[in-house]
Short mmCIF file of C-alpha atoms in Angstrom, two decimals:
data_model
loop_
_atom_site.label_atom_id
_atom_site.label_comp_id
_atom_site.label_asym_id
_atom_site.label_seq_id
_atom_site.Cartn_x
_atom_site.Cartn_y
_atom_site.Cartn_z
CA UNK A 13 30.49 124.19 7.11
CA UNK A 14 30.91 124.63 11.29
CA UNK A 15 34.20 123.02 11.13
CA UNK A 16 34.99 125.46 8.18
CA UNK A 17 34.73 128.55 9.73
CA UNK A 18 37.49 128.80 11.97
CA UNK A 19 40.10 127.08 9.05
CA UNK A 20 38.49 130.36 6.88
CA UNK A 21 39.32 132.28 9.60
CA UNK A 22 42.92 131.26 10.67
CA UNK A 23 43.89 131.12 7.50
CA UNK A 24 42.86 134.67 6.70
CA UNK A 25 44.75 135.72 10.62
CA UNK A 26 47.48 133.80 9.21
CA UNK A 27 47.14 136.02 5.94
CA UNK A 28 46.65 139.15 7.12
CA UNK A 29 49.93 138.60 9.95
CA UNK A 30 52.27 137.63 7.19
CA UNK A 31 50.84 140.12 4.85
CA UNK A 32 51.66 143.13 7.57
CA UNK A 33 54.92 141.18 8.56
CA UNK A 34 55.65 141.35 5.08
CA UNK A 35 54.31 144.98 4.66
CA UNK A 36 56.90 146.05 7.60
CA UNK A 37 59.86 144.52 6.53
CA UNK A 38 59.69 145.88 2.97
CA UNK A 39 58.64 149.55 5.09
CA UNK A 40 62.23 148.73 6.86
CA UNK A 41 63.86 147.73 3.56
CA UNK A 42 62.51 151.45 2.42
CA UNK A 43 63.84 153.00 5.54
CA UNK A 44 67.03 151.42 5.06
CA UNK A 45 67.97 151.55 1.74
CA UNK A 46 66.64 155.78 2.12
CA UNK A 47 69.32 155.72 5.17
CA UNK A 48 71.92 154.28 2.84
CA UNK A 49 71.10 156.43 -0.09
CA UNK A 50 71.13 159.67 2.38
CA UNK A 51 74.43 158.41 4.04
CA UNK A 52 75.79 158.36 0.04
CA UNK A 53 74.84 161.36 -0.51
CA UNK A 54 76.22 162.82 2.76
CA UNK A 55 79.83 160.48 1.88
CA UNK A 56 79.61 161.87 -1.97
CA UNK A 57 78.73 165.36 -0.46
CA UNK A 58 81.27 165.38 1.88
CA UNK A 59 84.01 164.00 -0.70
CA UNK A 60 83.20 166.38 -3.58
CA UNK A 61 83.91 169.58 -0.91
CA UNK A 62 86.92 167.73 0.03
CA UNK A 63 87.70 166.86 -3.85
CA UNK A 64 87.19 170.93 -4.23
CA UNK A 65 89.04 172.24 -0.99
CA UNK A 66 92.23 170.33 -2.10
CA UNK A 67 91.92 171.43 -6.04
CA UNK A 68 91.58 174.92 -4.69
CA UNK A 69 94.88 174.17 -2.60
CA UNK A 70 96.33 172.56 -4.87
CA UNK A 71 95.57 175.04 -7.72
CA UNK A 72 96.74 178.12 -4.94
CA UNK A 73 100.07 175.41 -4.65
CA UNK A 74 100.44 175.61 -8.13
CA UNK A 75 99.79 179.37 -8.93
CA UNK A 76 102.31 180.29 -5.90
CA UNK A 77 104.98 177.60 -7.75
CA UNK A 78 104.40 179.11 -11.25
CA UNK A 79 105.39 182.96 -8.99
CA UNK A 80 108.35 181.24 -7.60
CA UNK A 81 109.48 180.46 -11.12
CA UNK A 82 108.54 183.39 -12.72
#
C-alpha cells in the first residue's frame, strides 16, 4: 500500500498536468478560431463595403453614361 501511494500521486499529477495542458490547448484553439472568425468577419465587412462603394461608383458611371446617351 505504501509503494502504491506514490504511483497514485504520480498518476493523478500527470493526469492533472495532461488535463491542464488539454484545457490550455483547447482554449488556445478556441482563441485562434475566434480570432480567425473575427478576421474573416472584418475581411467580409471590408469586402462588402468595397463592393457597395464599387456598385455606387458603377451606378453613378452608368447614370452618367445614360445621361450622355440621352
